Short mmCIF file of C-alpha atoms and ligand atoms in Angstrom, two decimals:
data_model
loop_
_atom_site.label_atom_id
_atom_site.label_comp_id
_atom_site.label_asym_id
_atom_site.label_seq_id
_atom_site.Cartn_x
_atom_site.Cartn_y
_atom_site.Cartn_z
CA UNK A 1 27.90 -5.07 -17.12
CA UNK A 2 26.96 -7.87 -20.17
CA UNK A 3 26.49 -10.28 -17.60
CA UNK A 4 24.33 -7.85 -15.56
CA UNK A 5 22.18 -7.37 -19.00
CA UNK A 6 21.85 -10.84 -19.71
CA UNK A 7 20.74 -11.57 -16.09
CA UNK A 8 18.20 -8.87 -16.34
CA UNK A 9 16.13 -10.20 -19.30
CA UNK A 10 13.50 -8.07 -20.67
CA UNK A 11 12.93 -5.41 -18.58
CA UNK A 12 9.08 -5.63 -17.82
CA UNK A 13 9.74 -9.48 -17.21
CA UNK A 14 12.45 -9.63 -14.85
CA UNK A 15 12.88 -10.57 -11.45
CA UNK A 16 15.77 -7.85 -11.42
CA UNK A 17 13.73 -4.71 -11.92
CA UNK A 18 11.48 -5.01 -9.26
CA UNK A 19 8.54 -2.50 -9.20
CA UNK A 20 6.88 -3.23 -5.87
CA UNK A 21 7.32 -4.25 -2.19
CA UNK A 22 7.10 -7.94 -2.45
CA UNK A 23 9.17 -7.99 -5.61
CA UNK A 24 11.78 -6.05 -3.93
CA UNK A 25 11.97 -8.98 -1.22
CA UNK A 26 12.53 -11.49 -3.90
CA UNK A 27 15.11 -9.23 -5.79
CA UNK A 28 17.47 -9.28 -2.62
CA UNK A 29 16.71 -12.87 -2.08
CA UNK A 30 17.87 -13.19 -5.47
CA UNK A 31 20.80 -10.87 -5.30
CA UNK A 32 21.98 -12.92 -1.81
CA UNK A 33 22.09 -16.01 -3.27
CA UNK A 34 23.67 -14.86 -6.47
CA UNK A 35 26.61 -13.08 -4.49
CA UNK A 36 27.10 -16.46 -2.25
CA UNK A 37 26.83 -18.69 -4.86
CA UNK A 38 29.79 -16.46 -6.70
CA UNK A 39 31.49 -16.53 -3.96
CA UNK A 40 31.96 -20.04 -3.53
CA UNK A 41 31.86 -20.70 -6.97
CA UNK A 42 35.54 -18.67 -6.95
CA UNK A 43 36.73 -19.98 -3.79
CA UNK A 44 36.34 -23.41 -4.84
CA UNK A 45 37.70 -22.90 -8.52
CA UNK A 46 40.87 -21.12 -6.84
CA UNK A 47 41.12 -23.88 -4.14
CA UNK A 48 41.00 -26.21 -7.44
CA UNK A 49 43.66 -24.35 -8.84
CA UNK A 50 46.02 -24.03 -6.37
CA UNK A 51 45.70 -27.66 -5.09
CA UNK A 52 46.57 -28.96 -8.80
CA UNK A 53 49.27 -26.18 -8.93
CA UNK A 54 51.14 -27.52 -5.56
CA UNK A 55 50.39 -31.60 -6.86
CA UNK A 56 52.13 -30.77 -10.17
CA UNK A 57 55.09 -28.95 -8.27
CA UNK A 58 55.70 -31.89 -5.90
CA UNK A 59 55.49 -34.09 -9.08
CA UNK A 60 58.06 -31.96 -10.90
CA UNK A 61 60.57 -31.75 -8.15
CA UNK A 62 59.87 -35.55 -7.15
CA UNK A 63 58.19 -34.50 -3.43
CA UNK A 64 56.52 -37.06 -1.36
CA UNK A 65 53.47 -36.15 0.45
CA UNK A 66 54.63 -34.90 3.74
CA UNK A 67 53.81 -37.28 6.64
CA UNK A 68 51.03 -35.26 7.85
CA UNK A 69 49.24 -34.74 4.51
CA UNK A 70 46.49 -36.73 5.28
CA UNK A 71 45.78 -35.42 8.30
CA UNK A 72 45.44 -32.27 6.91
CA UNK A 73 43.63 -33.50 3.57
CA UNK A 74 40.75 -34.90 6.28
CA UNK A 75 40.98 -30.87 8.15
CA UNK A 76 40.53 -29.10 5.03
CA UNK A 77 37.75 -31.33 3.78
CA UNK A 78 35.84 -31.56 7.07
CA UNK A 79 35.89 -27.24 7.05
CA UNK A 80 34.42 -27.23 3.55
CA UNK A 81 31.98 -29.79 4.02
CA UNK A 82 31.04 -27.59 7.76
CA UNK A 83 31.22 -24.47 5.65
CA UNK A 84 28.43 -25.84 3.14
CA UNK A 85 26.09 -27.57 5.88
CA UNK A 86 26.26 -23.58 7.17
CA UNK A 87 25.57 -21.76 4.06
CA UNK A 88 22.52 -24.16 3.17
CA UNK A 89 21.14 -23.41 6.69
CA UNK A 90 21.37 -19.80 6.31
CA UNK A 91 19.89 -20.00 2.65
CA UNK A 92 17.00 -22.24 4.02
CA UNK A 93 16.57 -19.77 7.00
CA UNK A 94 16.37 -16.61 5.11
CA UNK A 95 13.90 -18.12 2.32
CA UNK A 96 11.63 -19.25 4.92
CA UNK A 97 11.78 -15.85 6.25
CA UNK A 98 11.18 -13.58 3.17
CA UNK A 99 8.24 -16.16 2.02
CA UNK A 100 6.85 -15.32 5.44
CA UNK A 101 6.88 -11.78 5.03
CA UNK A 102 4.96 -12.17 1.43
CA UNK A 103 2.55 -14.31 2.35
CA UNK A 104 0.23 -12.11 4.89
CA UNK A 105 -2.37 -10.14 3.03
CA UNK A 106 -2.73 -6.26 3.80
CA UNK A 107 -6.16 -6.10 5.49
CA UNK A 108 -6.77 -2.87 2.72
CA UNK A 109 -7.28 -4.17 -0.23
CA UNK A 110 -10.45 -2.37 -2.19
CA UNK A 111 -9.67 -4.41 -5.45
CA UNK A 112 -10.05 -8.47 -5.73
CA UNK A 113 -9.64 -9.59 -8.88
CA UNK A 114 -10.76 -13.72 -9.35
CA UNK A 115 -8.06 -15.02 -12.06
CA UNK A 116 -8.67 -18.54 -13.29
CA UNK A 117 -6.52 -20.22 -15.43
CA UNK A 118 -7.12 -22.17 -18.47
CA UNK A 119 -5.48 -24.00 -21.80
CA UNK A 120 -4.11 -21.72 -22.53
CA UNK A 121 -5.01 -18.23 -21.54
CA UNK A 122 -6.59 -15.88 -18.27
CA UNK A 123 -9.95 -15.49 -17.46
CA UNK A 124 -10.21 -12.12 -14.94
CA UNK A 125 -13.03 -10.92 -13.27
CA UNK A 126 -13.22 -8.10 -11.03
CA UNK A 127 -14.94 -9.11 -7.87
CA UNK A 128 -17.72 -6.35 -6.49
CA UNK A 129 -20.73 -6.24 -4.13
CA UNK A 130 -23.01 -5.84 -7.19
CA UNK A 131 -23.54 -7.47 -10.13
CA UNK A 132 -23.11 -4.69 -12.55
CA UNK A 133 -20.14 -3.49 -10.76
CA UNK A 134 -18.37 -6.96 -11.35
CA UNK A 135 -15.83 -6.81 -14.82
CA UNK A 136 -14.93 -10.06 -16.93
CA UNK A 137 -11.84 -9.88 -19.48
CA UNK A 138 -9.06 -11.82 -20.14
CA UNK A 139 -5.63 -12.00 -20.40
CA UNK A 140 -5.06 -8.52 -19.32
CA UNK A 141 -5.28 -7.40 -15.89
CA UNK A 142 -5.35 -3.43 -14.19
CA UNK A 143 -4.58 -2.24 -11.38
CA UNK A 144 -3.86 1.24 -9.61
CA UNK A 145 -0.17 2.22 -8.41
CA UNK A 146 0.67 2.43 -5.19
CA UNK A 147 -2.60 -0.51 -3.86
CA UNK A 148 -2.19 -4.03 -2.90
CA UNK A 149 -4.46 -5.88 -5.09
CA UNK A 150 -5.91 -9.22 -4.26
CA UNK A 151 -5.90 -12.03 -6.64
CA UNK A 152 -7.91 -15.42 -5.62
CA UNK A 153 -6.74 -17.99 -8.11
CA UNK A 154 -8.15 -21.06 -9.58
CA UNK A 155 -8.28 -23.26 -12.86
CA UNK A 156 -10.50 -25.21 -14.84
CA UNK A 157 -8.43 -27.91 -16.40
CA UNK A 158 -4.97 -28.33 -14.86
CA UNK A 159 -2.33 -26.42 -12.75
CA UNK A 160 -1.05 -23.45 -14.28
CA UNK A 161 0.88 -20.83 -12.33
CA UNK A 162 1.09 -16.68 -12.10
CA UNK A 163 3.86 -15.18 -12.12
CA UNK A 164 4.69 -11.54 -12.56
CA UNK A 165 8.52 -11.51 -12.08
CA UNK A 166 8.74 -7.33 -11.66
CA UNK A 167 5.47 -7.56 -8.88
CA UNK A 168 5.57 -10.87 -6.70
CA UNK A 169 6.90 -14.30 -6.81
CA UNK A 170 5.24 -17.40 -8.11
CA UNK A 171 1.89 -18.88 -7.14
CA UNK A 172 -0.05 -21.76 -8.38
CA UNK A 173 -3.55 -22.14 -9.83
CA UNK A 174 -4.91 -25.40 -9.11
CA UNK A 175 -8.24 -26.68 -10.28
CA UNK A 176 -11.17 -26.86 -7.34
CA UNK A 177 -9.02 -25.52 -4.87
CA UNK A 178 -9.20 -21.54 -4.11
CA UNK A 179 -5.26 -19.77 -3.31
CA UNK A 180 -4.73 -16.06 -2.77
CA UNK A 181 -1.84 -13.71 -3.41
CA UNK A 182 -1.32 -10.39 -3.62
CA UNK A 183 0.93 -7.13 -4.74
CA UNK A 184 1.29 -3.93 -5.54
CA UNK A 185 2.86 -1.51 -7.83
CA UNK A 186 4.65 1.30 -7.00
CA UNK A 187 5.72 2.49 -10.35
CA UNK A 188 3.22 2.47 -13.61
CA UNK A 189 3.91 0.44 -16.53
CA UNK A 190 2.67 -2.69 -18.47
CA UNK A 191 4.38 -5.94 -17.19
CA UNK A 192 4.41 -8.85 -18.66
CA UNK A 193 3.31 -11.95 -16.34
CA UNK A 194 3.98 -15.81 -18.02
CA UNK A 195 2.02 -19.21 -17.01
CA UNK A 196 4.97 -20.95 -15.19
CA UNK A 197 3.63 -23.96 -14.76
CA UNK A 198 3.90 -26.84 -17.44
CA UNK A 199 -0.02 -27.10 -18.79
CA UNK A 200 0.28 -28.58 -22.12
CA UNK A 201 1.21 -28.05 -25.93
CA UNK A 202 1.02 -23.94 -25.32
CA UNK A 203 2.05 -23.46 -22.25
CA UNK A 204 4.84 -21.31 -23.43
CA UNK A 205 1.91 -18.79 -25.39
CA UNK A 206 0.08 -18.20 -21.88
CA UNK A 207 0.93 -14.57 -20.97
CA UNK A 208 -0.90 -12.15 -19.29
CA UNK A 209 0.04 -8.50 -19.07
CA UNK A 210 -0.55 -6.53 -15.45
CA UNK A 211 -0.89 -2.57 -16.53
CA UNK A 212 0.01 -0.49 -13.75
CA UNK A 213 -1.52 2.69 -14.08
CA UNK A 214 -2.38 6.03 -12.18
CA UNK A 215 -5.79 5.69 -9.52
CA UNK A 216 -7.68 8.04 -12.14
CA UNK A 217 -6.26 6.44 -15.19
CA UNK A 218 -7.67 2.94 -13.74
CA UNK A 219 -10.60 4.13 -12.55
CA UNK A 220 -11.57 5.58 -16.19
CA UNK A 221 -11.07 2.00 -17.50
CA UNK A 222 -12.44 0.15 -15.01
CA UNK A 223 -15.99 1.96 -15.66
CA UNK A 224 -15.50 1.63 -19.19
CA UNK A 225 -15.12 -1.98 -18.68
CA UNK A 226 -18.39 -2.05 -16.93
CA UNK A 227 -20.20 -0.62 -19.75
CA UNK A 228 -22.39 -3.20 -22.20
CA UNK A 229 -20.45 -3.82 -25.58
CA UNK A 230 -21.06 -0.70 -27.73
CA UNK A 231 -23.63 -1.19 -30.22
CA UNK A 232 -22.46 -0.34 -34.19
CA UNK A 233 -23.75 2.55 -35.56
CA UNK A 234 -22.48 1.63 -38.72
CA UNK A 235 -23.59 -0.81 -41.59
CA UNK A 236 -20.54 -2.76 -41.86
CA UNK A 237 -20.11 -3.44 -38.30
CA UNK A 238 -23.36 -3.93 -37.77
CA UNK A 239 -22.73 -7.08 -40.54
CA UNK A 240 -19.78 -7.65 -38.27
CA UNK A 241 -22.31 -8.18 -35.15
CA UNK A 242 -24.64 -10.31 -37.31
CA UNK A 243 -21.52 -12.67 -38.22
CA UNK A 244 -20.57 -12.76 -34.74
CA UNK A 245 -23.97 -13.52 -33.28
CA UNK A 246 -24.88 -15.98 -36.08
CA UNK A 247 -21.92 -17.89 -36.85
CA UNK A 248 -19.38 -20.02 -34.66
CA UNK A 249 -18.14 -17.24 -32.32
CA UNK A 250 -20.85 -16.81 -30.21
CA UNK A 251 -20.64 -20.67 -29.67
CA UNK A 252 -17.72 -19.65 -27.32
CA UNK A 253 -17.32 -16.03 -26.23
CA UNK A 254 -19.64 -13.85 -24.74
CA UNK A 255 -20.23 -10.18 -25.46
CA UNK A 256 -22.21 -8.31 -22.73
CA UNK A 257 -25.09 -6.63 -24.23
CA UNK A 258 -25.64 -8.83 -27.02
CA UNK A 259 -26.94 -13.05 -27.27
CA UNK A 260 -23.46 -13.98 -26.85
CA UNK A 261 -22.80 -15.15 -23.43
CA UNK A 262 -20.87 -18.61 -23.26
CA UNK A 263 -17.84 -18.65 -21.16
CA UNK A 264 -15.52 -21.36 -23.06
CA UNK A 265 -13.35 -18.29 -24.60
CA UNK A 266 -12.31 -15.11 -23.29
CA UNK A 267 -15.04 -12.60 -23.01
CA UNK A 268 -14.81 -10.05 -25.99
CA UNK A 269 -17.14 -7.02 -24.98
CA UNK A 270 -14.30 -5.01 -24.75
CA UNK A 271 -11.63 -6.52 -26.91
CA UNK A 272 -10.64 -3.66 -28.90
CA UNK A 273 -9.30 -1.95 -25.49
CA UNK A 274 -6.56 -4.81 -25.40
CA UNK A 275 -3.12 -4.60 -26.36
CA UNK A 276 -2.72 -8.28 -27.14
CA UNK A 277 -4.88 -11.71 -28.21
CA UNK A 278 -4.43 -15.22 -27.66
CA UNK A 279 -2.89 -14.79 -24.36
CA UNK A 280 -0.32 -12.29 -25.36
CA UNK A 281 0.51 -13.82 -28.51
CA UNK A 282 -0.14 -11.32 -30.96
CA UNK A 283 -0.46 -7.65 -30.74
CA UNK A 284 -4.06 -6.60 -31.08
CA UNK A 285 -4.38 -5.41 -34.70
CA UNK A 286 -6.62 -5.86 -37.62
CA UNK A 287 -3.91 -8.15 -39.48
CA UNK A 288 -3.37 -9.95 -36.26
CA UNK A 289 -6.99 -10.44 -35.38
CA UNK A 290 -8.11 -11.64 -39.21
CA UNK A 291 -4.92 -14.48 -39.35
CA UNK A 292 -5.97 -15.55 -35.77
CA UNK A 293 -9.95 -15.82 -36.75
CA UNK A 294 -9.14 -17.99 -40.05
CA UNK A 295 -6.09 -19.96 -38.70
CA UNK A 296 -5.73 -19.63 -35.06
CA UNK A 297 -4.14 -23.41 -35.54
CA UNK A 298 -1.25 -22.09 -37.07
CA UNK A 299 -0.89 -19.13 -34.52
CA UNK A 300 -1.07 -21.49 -31.60
CA UNK A 301 -1.32 -25.34 -32.36
CA UNK A 302 -3.56 -27.18 -30.32
CA UNK A 303 -5.48 -23.86 -29.09
CA UNK A 304 -9.30 -24.64 -28.41
CA UNK A 305 -10.25 -22.22 -30.98
CA UNK A 306 -11.48 -23.75 -34.50
CA UNK A 307 -10.69 -22.23 -37.76
CA UNK A 308 -12.98 -20.16 -38.80
CA UNK A 309 -13.60 -20.16 -43.12
CA UNK A 310 -15.41 -16.94 -43.76
CA UNK A 311 -16.56 -15.39 -47.04
CA UNK A 312 -13.74 -12.59 -47.42
CA UNK A 313 -16.89 -9.54 -46.86
CA UNK A 314 -17.95 -11.62 -43.70
CA UNK A 315 -14.79 -11.72 -42.38
CA UNK A 316 -14.04 -8.29 -43.00
CA UNK A 317 -17.54 -6.80 -41.59
CA UNK A 318 -16.39 -8.96 -38.45
CA UNK A 319 -13.10 -7.21 -37.92
CA UNK A 320 -14.99 -4.11 -38.24
CA UNK A 321 -16.85 -5.12 -35.44
CA UNK A 322 -14.44 -6.66 -32.89
CA UNK A 323 -12.46 -3.38 -33.66
CA UNK A 324 -15.38 -1.50 -32.43
CA UNK A 325 -15.64 -2.98 -29.15
CA UNK A 326 -13.82 -0.07 -27.40
CU1 LIG B 401 -0.75 -22.55 -17.76
CU2 LIG B 401 1.42 -22.79 -18.38
#
């Protein structure tokens, strides 16, 4: 039981807690490999123990190797090698078969998400036939339960890899080459995805949250995301907006409905609606946000976000503004 618990790891980032049709197949493959490997391990250890015990007994009793000993040993090795080849072949065939069932994208996939890997965060864009319908966000994807979602994967610097173990297998994001993958969540939940290809200093802190929710809740979310940023009504938030637009922030970030339109860093139009900041590194709280803005290199050394030495009132106003971006 303890072994199983250890193997499972965190329930929202685990191959053994599959929550969709693709992940189910991957999990079955995992169990098949685990069971076979366990049997092979036990058989090998048992055989080794038996051979050692027999050799010791012979030595104690001063017995010689029987005349057909050499022949029997050759037969044993031949059987073991043949069994190994057969097991590896079965693995190969099962692996390829499962792989083939994962690839075909279902014809019906109303939602298409363009996912771009960057050092070290995820740019998320929901495709739409109209420009107003498109949504740009970062490090958090919402999907409706029970519906296949198509992902178009790309990268803008180095190779990254999308891996949300509860929902699907891995797929690389390669600069200049669009790949696709799809998955479907059958149970609502907040699933953690992790970049699975070493991509530099902060590879480990490149997480993505996939939030699967009922259709109505998803639609409400996407409608909110389509709106331009909330315009501040109180003077502190308004001052914060000024700090944002006239300082360093606007040089890298975009907020729809304002003059900030740079896409070097994550889009912040609805920053306050997200659960985490810095690609899953910190919870989206006022304190964490303050620490991240003032000294991001302390949180995530090597990040492209520069430090911001703001006057206390300016920082306070900026935080109030950012937290109003629901
Ligand atoms: Cu991106 Cu590892």
